[in-house]
Every structure is written in C-alpha cells, then in structure tokens.
Amino acid sequence: MPDVWIGFNSRDRQRYWWRTGILMLALAGVMVAMSLTTHEPGKWWWVGGVVVFSVVVVLSTINSIYGRVLLTATGLEFRTFVSRRVVLWSEVARIEKRQRVSRSGIWWDLRVVRARGRSLTIPGTFTNRMMDAELERKQAVIQERWSLAIGD
C-alpha cells in the first residue's frame, strides 16, 4: 500500500490563515492603543508582552496549519514546523476523536493514544465543524492503515 499524507487541504489552510490574520489585527490594535494611551514608563513591558504573545500565536498557527502526518507501513511520521517524530504502529493503543470546549467554540481533533508515553495530537485534523466529513475520512484512513499494519 502506498504511503498516505494526513493534513489540511489548501482551502482549510486559507481559512485558518484568515482567522489568524484577524487575531493578529486585533492584537496589533491593542498594542497600538496601549502604546498611545498609556504614559507610564512601564508600558513598554506590556507592549513587549503583546509582541511576544503574537509571535507565539503565529508560530503555533504555522505549526498547526502546515503540520502533517505520513502514514507508512511501519507507523506514523509526524512532520511539523518544530519537530519530527516517528510512532510505530505497534506503539499505538487507539486512535481517538477528542472534543475541546473553549470560549471561541467547540473544537475536535484526532489523537494517537500510545501504549506507553503521552498521547499525540495528529496535525492537520482539528476542526470546529460539528459533522466534518473530512475529519471522519482522515480518521477512517488512519484506522484502516493501523488495522492493516497490526493484522486485525
């Protein structure tokens, strides 16, 4: 069986970049408003804090949007902006769909639960759509490859 990539398609990448752009504009507005309205000598600490937070948000977004997983005959190869990792199929206990609730809404993603070690979120699988056919397809492909690899 050929290797399969799991990640965001170009339309989803563009959608998440728009959300990040709006957030960055809001943070830039807060930073400008703080620098113009505050006359305290310590205001630059606040502005610097907002800048550092913005950089972290952008790096996290790049990691989330462009991260992918390659499904091979031997396991999952995680390839993100900040790391590379291989998880063998024999280490996988299950693939689960996880729901997270935040102020901005409800989010779902897929996780690899390992027999030993911590669970890993599969990049390119988070969504805020309740019934996301693309997420279901990705989960089915991963489950199928895992079943074939372990001989289920």
Coordinates of C-alpha atoms in Angstrom, one line a residue:
M1 CA 0.0 0.0 0.0
P2 CA 1.3 3.4 -0.8
D3 CA 2.1 6.0 1.9
V4 CA -0.7 8.4 2.7
W5 CA -0.4 12.1 3.9
I6 CA -2.8 13.4 6.5
G7 CA -3.0 17.2 6.7
F8 CA -5.0 20.2 5.8
N9 CA -6.0 20.9 2.2
S10 CA -5.4 24.4 0.8
R11 CA -8.9 25.6 1.4
D12 CA -8.7 24.8 5.1
R13 CA -5.2 26.3 5.4
Q14 CA -6.5 29.5 3.9
R15 CA -9.5 29.6 6.3
Y16 CA -7.2 29.2 9.3
W17 CA -4.8 31.9 8.0
W18 CA -7.8 34.3 7.8
R19 CA -8.7 33.6 11.4
T20 CA -5.1 34.2 12.4
G21 CA -4.9 37.4 10.4
I22 CA -8.0 38.8 12.2
L23 CA -6.5 37.8 15.6
M24 CA -3.2 39.5 14.7
L25 CA -5.0 42.7 13.6
A26 CA -6.8 42.7 17.0
L27 CA -3.6 42.2 18.9
A28 CA -1.9 44.9 16.8
G29 CA -4.8 47.3 17.6
V30 CA -4.4 46.5 21.3
M31 CA -0.7 47.1 21.1
V32 CA -1.1 50.5 19.3
A33 CA -3.8 51.6 21.7
M34 CA -1.7 50.7 24.7
S35 CA 1.3 52.5 23.4
L36 CA -0.6 55.7 22.5
T37 CA -2.8 56.0 25.6
T38 CA -0.6 54.9 28.4
H39 CA 2.0 57.3 29.6
E40 CA 3.6 55.2 32.2
P41 CA 7.3 54.2 31.9
G42 CA 6.4 50.5 32.3
K43 CA 4.1 50.5 29.2
W44 CA 6.8 49.0 27.1
W45 CA 6.7 45.8 29.2
W46 CA 3.1 45.4 28.2
V47 CA 3.7 46.2 24.6
G48 CA 6.6 43.7 24.6
G49 CA 4.4 41.1 26.2
V50 CA 1.8 41.5 23.5
V51 CA 4.5 41.2 20.8
V52 CA 5.9 38.0 22.3
F53 CA 2.3 36.6 22.6
S54 CA 1.7 37.5 18.9
V55 CA 4.9 35.7 17.8
V56 CA 3.9 32.6 19.8
V57 CA 0.4 32.6 18.2
V58 CA 1.9 32.9 14.7
L59 CA 4.4 30.1 15.3
S60 CA 1.7 27.9 16.8
T61 CA -0.5 28.6 13.8
I62 CA 2.2 27.7 11.3
N63 CA 2.9 24.5 13.3
S64 CA -0.8 23.6 13.3
I65 CA -1.6 24.5 9.7
Y66 CA 1.4 23.1 8.0
G67 CA 2.0 20.1 10.2
R68 CA 1.3 16.7 8.5
V69 CA 1.5 13.0 9.2
L70 CA 2.8 10.4 6.8
L71 CA 1.1 7.0 7.2
T72 CA 3.6 4.3 6.3
A73 CA 3.6 0.6 6.6
T74 CA 5.7 0.8 9.8
G75 CA 4.0 3.7 11.5
L76 CA 3.1 7.4 11.6
E77 CA 5.7 10.0 10.7
F78 CA 4.8 13.4 12.4
R79 CA 6.3 16.3 10.5
T80 CA 5.6 19.7 12.0
F81 CA 7.3 23.1 11.9
V82 CA 9.1 22.4 15.2
S83 CA 9.6 18.7 15.3
R84 CA 9.9 15.3 13.6
R85 CA 8.8 12.1 15.2
V86 CA 8.0 8.5 14.3
V87 CA 5.4 6.4 16.2
L88 CA 5.4 2.8 15.2
W89 CA 2.0 1.1 14.7
S90 CA 3.0 -1.4 17.5
E91 CA 3.1 1.5 20.0
V92 CA -0.5 2.7 19.1
A93 CA -3.2 1.7 21.6
R94 CA -6.0 3.5 19.8
I95 CA -6.9 6.5 17.6
E96 CA -9.5 8.8 19.2
K97 CA -11.5 11.8 18.3
R98 CA -11.2 14.4 21.0
Q99 CA -13.5 17.3 21.7
R100 CA -12.3 20.5 23.4
V101 CA -14.5 23.4 24.5
S102 CA -13.1 26.9 24.7
R103 CA -14.5 30.4 24.7
S104 CA -14.3 30.5 20.9
G105 CA -16.3 27.4 20.4
I106 CA -16.1 23.6 20.3
W107 CA -13.1 22.0 18.5
W108 CA -12.4 18.4 17.5
D109 CA -9.2 16.7 16.6
L110 CA -7.6 13.3 16.3
R111 CA -5.1 11.9 18.8
V112 CA -2.8 8.9 18.8
V113 CA -3.0 7.2 22.2
R114 CA 0.1 5.2 22.7
A115 CA 0.5 2.1 24.9
R116 CA 3.4 3.8 26.7
G117 CA 4.1 7.6 26.6
R118 CA 1.8 10.5 26.2
S119 CA -0.9 10.9 23.5
L120 CA -0.1 12.9 20.5
T121 CA -2.4 15.2 18.5
I122 CA -2.4 14.4 14.8
P123 CA -1.6 17.7 12.9
G124 CA -3.9 18.7 10.2
T125 CA -7.0 17.3 11.9
F126 CA -8.5 20.0 14.1
T127 CA -11.8 21.5 13.1
N128 CA -14.7 23.4 14.6
R129 CA -17.3 21.9 12.3
M130 CA -19.7 19.6 14.2
M131 CA -20.1 17.0 11.4
D132 CA -16.9 17.3 9.4
A133 CA -16.8 14.7 6.7
E134 CA -13.1 15.4 6.1
L135 CA -12.2 14.7 9.7
E136 CA -14.2 11.4 9.6
R137 CA -12.4 10.4 6.4
K138 CA -9.0 11.1 7.9
Q139 CA -9.9 9.0 11.0
A140 CA -11.1 6.1 8.8
V141 CA -7.9 6.2 6.8
I142 CA -5.7 6.1 9.9
Q143 CA -7.8 3.4 11.5
E144 CA -7.6 1.3 8.3
R145 CA -3.8 1.7 8.0
W146 CA -3.4 0.8 11.7
S147 CA -5.6 -2.3 11.3
L148 CA -3.6 -3.5 8.3
A149 CA -0.3 -2.9 10.0
I150 CA -1.1 -4.9 13.2
G151 CA -3.0 -7.6 11.3
D152 CA -6.5 -7.0 12.7

